[in-house]
mmCIF file of C-alpha atoms in Angstrom:
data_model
loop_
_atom_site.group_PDB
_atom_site.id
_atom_site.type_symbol
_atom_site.label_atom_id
_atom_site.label_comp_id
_atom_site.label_asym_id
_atom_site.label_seq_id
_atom_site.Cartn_x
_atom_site.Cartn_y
_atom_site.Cartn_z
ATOM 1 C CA UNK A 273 0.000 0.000 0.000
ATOM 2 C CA UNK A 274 2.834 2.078 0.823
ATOM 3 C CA UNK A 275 4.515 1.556 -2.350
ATOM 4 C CA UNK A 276 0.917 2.315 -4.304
ATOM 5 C CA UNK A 277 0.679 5.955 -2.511
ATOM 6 C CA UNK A 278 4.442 6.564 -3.475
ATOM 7 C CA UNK A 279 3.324 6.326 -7.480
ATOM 8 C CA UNK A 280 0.180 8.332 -6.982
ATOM 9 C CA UNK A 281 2.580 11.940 -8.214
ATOM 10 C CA UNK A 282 3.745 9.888 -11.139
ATOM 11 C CA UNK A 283 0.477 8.827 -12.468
ATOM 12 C CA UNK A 284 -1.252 10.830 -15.018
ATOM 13 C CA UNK A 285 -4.502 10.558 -13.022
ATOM 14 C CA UNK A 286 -5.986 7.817 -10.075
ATOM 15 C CA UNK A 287 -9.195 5.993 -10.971
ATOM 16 C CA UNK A 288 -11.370 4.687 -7.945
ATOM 17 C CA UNK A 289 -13.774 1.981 -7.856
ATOM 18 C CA UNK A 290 -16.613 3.609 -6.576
ATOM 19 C CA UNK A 291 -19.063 6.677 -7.136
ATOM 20 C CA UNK A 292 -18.922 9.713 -5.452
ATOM 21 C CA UNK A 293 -22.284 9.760 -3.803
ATOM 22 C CA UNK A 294 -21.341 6.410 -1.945
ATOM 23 C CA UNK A 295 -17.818 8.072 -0.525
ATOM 24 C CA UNK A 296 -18.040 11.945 -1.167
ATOM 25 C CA UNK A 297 -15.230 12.396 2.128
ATOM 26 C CA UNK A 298 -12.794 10.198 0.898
ATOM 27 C CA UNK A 299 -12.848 11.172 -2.724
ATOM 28 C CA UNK A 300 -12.706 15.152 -1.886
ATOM 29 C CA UNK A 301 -9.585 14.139 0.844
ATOM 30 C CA UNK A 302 -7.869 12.715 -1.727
ATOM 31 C CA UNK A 303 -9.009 15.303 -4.883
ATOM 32 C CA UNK A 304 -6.805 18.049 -2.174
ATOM 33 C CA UNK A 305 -3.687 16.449 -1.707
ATOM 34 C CA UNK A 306 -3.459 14.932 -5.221
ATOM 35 C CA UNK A 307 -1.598 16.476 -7.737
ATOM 36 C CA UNK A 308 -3.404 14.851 -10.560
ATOM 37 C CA UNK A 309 -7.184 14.243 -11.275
ATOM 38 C CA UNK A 310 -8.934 11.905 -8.972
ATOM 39 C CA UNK A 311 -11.876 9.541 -11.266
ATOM 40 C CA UNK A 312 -14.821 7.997 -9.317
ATOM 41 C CA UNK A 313 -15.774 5.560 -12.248
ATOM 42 C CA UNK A 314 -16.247 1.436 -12.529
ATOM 43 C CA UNK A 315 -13.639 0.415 -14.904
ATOM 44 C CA UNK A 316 -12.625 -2.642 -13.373
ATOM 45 C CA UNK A 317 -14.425 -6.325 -14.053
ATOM 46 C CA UNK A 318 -13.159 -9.042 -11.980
ATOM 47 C CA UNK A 319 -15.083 -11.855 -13.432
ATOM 48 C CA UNK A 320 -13.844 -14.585 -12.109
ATOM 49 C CA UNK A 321 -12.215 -16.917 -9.479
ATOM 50 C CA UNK A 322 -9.776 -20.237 -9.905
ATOM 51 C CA UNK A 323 -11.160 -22.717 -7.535
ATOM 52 C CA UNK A 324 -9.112 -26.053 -6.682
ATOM 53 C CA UNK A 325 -10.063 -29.387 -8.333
ATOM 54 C CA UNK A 326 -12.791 -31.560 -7.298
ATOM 55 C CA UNK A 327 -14.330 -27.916 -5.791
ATOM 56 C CA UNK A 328 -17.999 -29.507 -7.099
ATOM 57 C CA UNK A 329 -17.323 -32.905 -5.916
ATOM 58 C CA UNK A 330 -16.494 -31.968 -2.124
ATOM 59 C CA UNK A 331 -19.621 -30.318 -1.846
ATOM 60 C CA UNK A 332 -22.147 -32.052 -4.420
ATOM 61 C CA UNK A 333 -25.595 -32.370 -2.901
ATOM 62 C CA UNK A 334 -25.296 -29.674 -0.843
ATOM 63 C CA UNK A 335 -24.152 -26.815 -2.721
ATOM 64 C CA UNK A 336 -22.696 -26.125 -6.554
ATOM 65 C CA UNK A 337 -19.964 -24.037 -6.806
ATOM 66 C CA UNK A 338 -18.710 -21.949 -10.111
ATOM 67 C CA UNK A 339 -16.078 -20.382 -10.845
ATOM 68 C CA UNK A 340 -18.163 -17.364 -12.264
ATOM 69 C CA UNK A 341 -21.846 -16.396 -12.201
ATOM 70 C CA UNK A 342 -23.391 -13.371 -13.394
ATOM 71 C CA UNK A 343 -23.829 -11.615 -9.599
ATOM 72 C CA UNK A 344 -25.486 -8.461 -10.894
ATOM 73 C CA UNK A 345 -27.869 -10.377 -12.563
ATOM 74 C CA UNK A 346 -28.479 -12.945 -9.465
ATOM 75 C CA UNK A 347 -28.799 -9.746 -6.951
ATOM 76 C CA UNK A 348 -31.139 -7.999 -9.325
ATOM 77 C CA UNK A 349 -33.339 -11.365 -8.985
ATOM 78 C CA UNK A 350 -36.747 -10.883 -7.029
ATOM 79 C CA UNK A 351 -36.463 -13.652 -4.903
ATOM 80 C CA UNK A 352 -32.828 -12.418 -3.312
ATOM 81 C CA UNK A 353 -33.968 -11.111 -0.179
ATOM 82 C CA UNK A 354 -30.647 -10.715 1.436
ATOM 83 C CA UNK A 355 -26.670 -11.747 0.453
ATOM 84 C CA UNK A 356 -24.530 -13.412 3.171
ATOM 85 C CA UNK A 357 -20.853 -11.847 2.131
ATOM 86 C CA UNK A 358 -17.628 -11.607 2.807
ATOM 87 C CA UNK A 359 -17.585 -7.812 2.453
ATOM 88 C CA UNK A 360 -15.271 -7.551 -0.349
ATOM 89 C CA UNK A 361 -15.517 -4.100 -2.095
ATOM 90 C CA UNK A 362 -17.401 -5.357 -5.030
ATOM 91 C CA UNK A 363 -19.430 -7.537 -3.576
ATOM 92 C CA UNK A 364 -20.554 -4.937 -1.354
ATOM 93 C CA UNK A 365 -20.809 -1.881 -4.149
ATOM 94 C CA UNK A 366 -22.963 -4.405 -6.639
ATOM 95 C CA UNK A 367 -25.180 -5.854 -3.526
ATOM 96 C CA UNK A 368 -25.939 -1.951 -2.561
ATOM 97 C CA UNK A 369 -26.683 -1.160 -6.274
ATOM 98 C CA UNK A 370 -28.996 -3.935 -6.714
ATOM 99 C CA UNK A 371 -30.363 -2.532 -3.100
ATOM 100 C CA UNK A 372 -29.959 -6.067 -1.877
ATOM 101 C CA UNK A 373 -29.895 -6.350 2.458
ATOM 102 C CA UNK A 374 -26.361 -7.844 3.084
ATOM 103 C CA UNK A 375 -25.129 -10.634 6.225
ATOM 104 C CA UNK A 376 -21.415 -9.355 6.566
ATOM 105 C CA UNK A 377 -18.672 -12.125 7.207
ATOM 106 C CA UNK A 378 -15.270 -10.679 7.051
ATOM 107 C CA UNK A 379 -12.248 -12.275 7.034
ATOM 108 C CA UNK A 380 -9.409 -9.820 6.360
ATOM 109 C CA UNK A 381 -7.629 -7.184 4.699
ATOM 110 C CA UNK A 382 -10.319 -4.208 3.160
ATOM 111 C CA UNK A 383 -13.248 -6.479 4.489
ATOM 112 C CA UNK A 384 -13.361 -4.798 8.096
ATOM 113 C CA UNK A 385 -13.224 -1.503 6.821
ATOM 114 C CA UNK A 386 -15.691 -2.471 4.216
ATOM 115 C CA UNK A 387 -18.199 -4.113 6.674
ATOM 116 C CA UNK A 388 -17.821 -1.160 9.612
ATOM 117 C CA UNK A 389 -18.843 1.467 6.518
ATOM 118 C CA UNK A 390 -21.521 -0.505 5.041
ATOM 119 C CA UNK A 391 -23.095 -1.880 8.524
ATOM 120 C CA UNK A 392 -22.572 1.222 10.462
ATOM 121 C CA UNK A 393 -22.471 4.008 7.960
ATOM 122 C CA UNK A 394 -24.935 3.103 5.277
ATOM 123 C CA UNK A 395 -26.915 0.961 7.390
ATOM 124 C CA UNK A 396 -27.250 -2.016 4.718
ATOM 125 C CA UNK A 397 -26.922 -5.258 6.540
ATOM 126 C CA UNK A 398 -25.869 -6.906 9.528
ATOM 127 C CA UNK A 399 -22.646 -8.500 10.841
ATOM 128 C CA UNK A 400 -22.073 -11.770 11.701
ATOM 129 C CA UNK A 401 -20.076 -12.577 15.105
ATOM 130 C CA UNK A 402 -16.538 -14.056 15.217
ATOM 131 C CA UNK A 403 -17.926 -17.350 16.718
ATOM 132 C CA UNK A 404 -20.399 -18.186 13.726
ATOM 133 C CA UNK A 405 -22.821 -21.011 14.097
ATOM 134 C CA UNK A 406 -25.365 -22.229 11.584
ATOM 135 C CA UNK A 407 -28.327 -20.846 14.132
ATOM 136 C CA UNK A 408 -26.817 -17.305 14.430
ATOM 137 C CA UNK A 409 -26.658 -17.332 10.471
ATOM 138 C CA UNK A 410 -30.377 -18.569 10.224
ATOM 139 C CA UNK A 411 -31.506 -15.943 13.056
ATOM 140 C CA UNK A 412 -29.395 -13.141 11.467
ATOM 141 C CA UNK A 413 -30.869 -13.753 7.921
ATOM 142 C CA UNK A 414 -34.362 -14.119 9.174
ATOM 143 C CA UNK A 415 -33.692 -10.617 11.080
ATOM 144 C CA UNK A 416 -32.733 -8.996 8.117
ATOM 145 C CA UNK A 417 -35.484 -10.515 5.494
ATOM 146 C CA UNK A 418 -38.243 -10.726 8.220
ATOM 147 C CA UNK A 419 -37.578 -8.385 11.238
ATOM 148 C CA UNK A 420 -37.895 -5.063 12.213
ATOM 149 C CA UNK A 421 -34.333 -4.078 11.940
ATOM 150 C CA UNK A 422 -34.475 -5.432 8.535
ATOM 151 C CA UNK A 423 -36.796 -3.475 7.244
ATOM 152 C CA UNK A 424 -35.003 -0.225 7.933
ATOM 153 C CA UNK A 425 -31.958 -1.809 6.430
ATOM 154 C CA UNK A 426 -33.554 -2.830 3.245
ATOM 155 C CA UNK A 427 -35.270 0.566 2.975
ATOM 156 C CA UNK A 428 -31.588 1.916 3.273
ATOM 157 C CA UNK A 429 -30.372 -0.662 1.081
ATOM 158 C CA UNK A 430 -33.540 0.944 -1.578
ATOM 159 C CA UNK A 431 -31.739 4.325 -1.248
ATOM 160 C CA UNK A 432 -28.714 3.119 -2.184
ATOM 161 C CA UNK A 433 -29.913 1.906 -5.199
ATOM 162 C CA UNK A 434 -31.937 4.893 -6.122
ATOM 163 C CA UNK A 435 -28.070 6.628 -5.617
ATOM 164 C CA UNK A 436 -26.340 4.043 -7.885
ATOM 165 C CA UNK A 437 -29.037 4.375 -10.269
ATOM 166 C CA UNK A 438 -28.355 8.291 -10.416
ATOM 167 C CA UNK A 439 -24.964 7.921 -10.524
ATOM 168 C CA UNK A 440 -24.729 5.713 -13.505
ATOM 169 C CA UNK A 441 -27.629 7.914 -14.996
ATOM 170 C CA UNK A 442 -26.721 9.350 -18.697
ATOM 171 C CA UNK A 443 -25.590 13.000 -16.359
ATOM 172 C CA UNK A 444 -24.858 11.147 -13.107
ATOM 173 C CA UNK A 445 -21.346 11.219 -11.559
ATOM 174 C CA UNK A 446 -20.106 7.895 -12.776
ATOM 175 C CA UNK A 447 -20.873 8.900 -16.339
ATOM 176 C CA UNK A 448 -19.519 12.415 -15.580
ATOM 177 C CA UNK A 449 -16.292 10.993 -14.579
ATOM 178 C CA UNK A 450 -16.127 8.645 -17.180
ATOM 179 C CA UNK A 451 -16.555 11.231 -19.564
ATOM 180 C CA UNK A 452 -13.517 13.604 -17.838
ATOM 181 C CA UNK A 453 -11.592 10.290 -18.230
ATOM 182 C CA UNK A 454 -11.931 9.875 -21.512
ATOM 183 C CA UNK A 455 -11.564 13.567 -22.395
ATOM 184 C CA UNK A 456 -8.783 13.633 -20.528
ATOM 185 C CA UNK A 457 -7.032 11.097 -22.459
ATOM 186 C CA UNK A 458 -7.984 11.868 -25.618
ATOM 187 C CA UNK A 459 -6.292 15.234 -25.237
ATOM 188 C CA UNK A 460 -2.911 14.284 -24.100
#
């Protein structure tokens, strides 16, 4: 990470995964010390995973795992009433988008940060305790697609959606910044 912020002077310009209506702090923070344009746009598409052989065969009959699956499409399903995650950045940006209630399970690195934002801050889901037991999963999910504490997340989780929705709008501030991108570019 270190090394990363030592290269941010000689880029020509950062791009961020995210849009500026989700992180508006940490995007104008970093727009005043850097000393090249700062891009809120989704540029990245990290499509897929390598599991280990015989993935499907350790767990056939009780679950099917791939490699890849369309998750924008399968959160913009009707019958998703919640996602139980690991709070990875994407998984959290394209579960708010879809305004889909999330079950945060974090494991490391970005994850904490990820969950304490999108549980505390945005008030989209629920975290799961360090000692997890197939009850407390079943409770917590039932909580958030059944209970009262639920139903103010997934209203949240609905305005989040409504923002995304903006943002990637023909004038939102994902297309905006795309645009600067672009223009950018193009005249260098």
């Amino acid at each position: 990470m270190v090394d990363a912020a030592a290269r941010f002077d000689k880029a020509a310009a950062t791009v961020i995964h995210t849009f500026e209506e989700l992180e508006p702090d940490v995007l104008n923070a970093m727009s005043s010390v850097a000393s090249r344009p700062i891009y809120a746009a989704d540029l990245v598409n990290a499509d897929s995973t390598i599991l280990p052989p015989g993935s499907n065969e350790e767990t056939k009959g009780r679950a099917f795992i791939s490699a890849w699956c369309p998750q924008e499409e399968v959160l913009n399903h009707d019958s998703v009433g919640g996602f139980l995650t690991h709070c990875g950045w994407y998984s959290v940006t394209e579960s708010m988008s879809a305004g889909v209630p999330m079950l945060f399970w974090p494991y490391f690195s970005d994850q904490q940060t990820n969950r304490k934002y999108a549980c505390k801050d945005w008030e989209v889901g629920v975290e799961i305790g360090s000692d997890v037991k197939r009850d407390e999963v079943e409770r917590l999910m039932k909580e958030l697609m059944e209970g009262e504490k639920g139903k103010h997340i997934k209203k949240r989780a609905g305005e989040w959606k409504r923002l995304a929705y903006e943002a990637t709008s023909r004038h939102g501030s994902l297309s905006m910044n795309l645009e600067k991108l672009v223009c950018d570019i193009i005249s260098k």
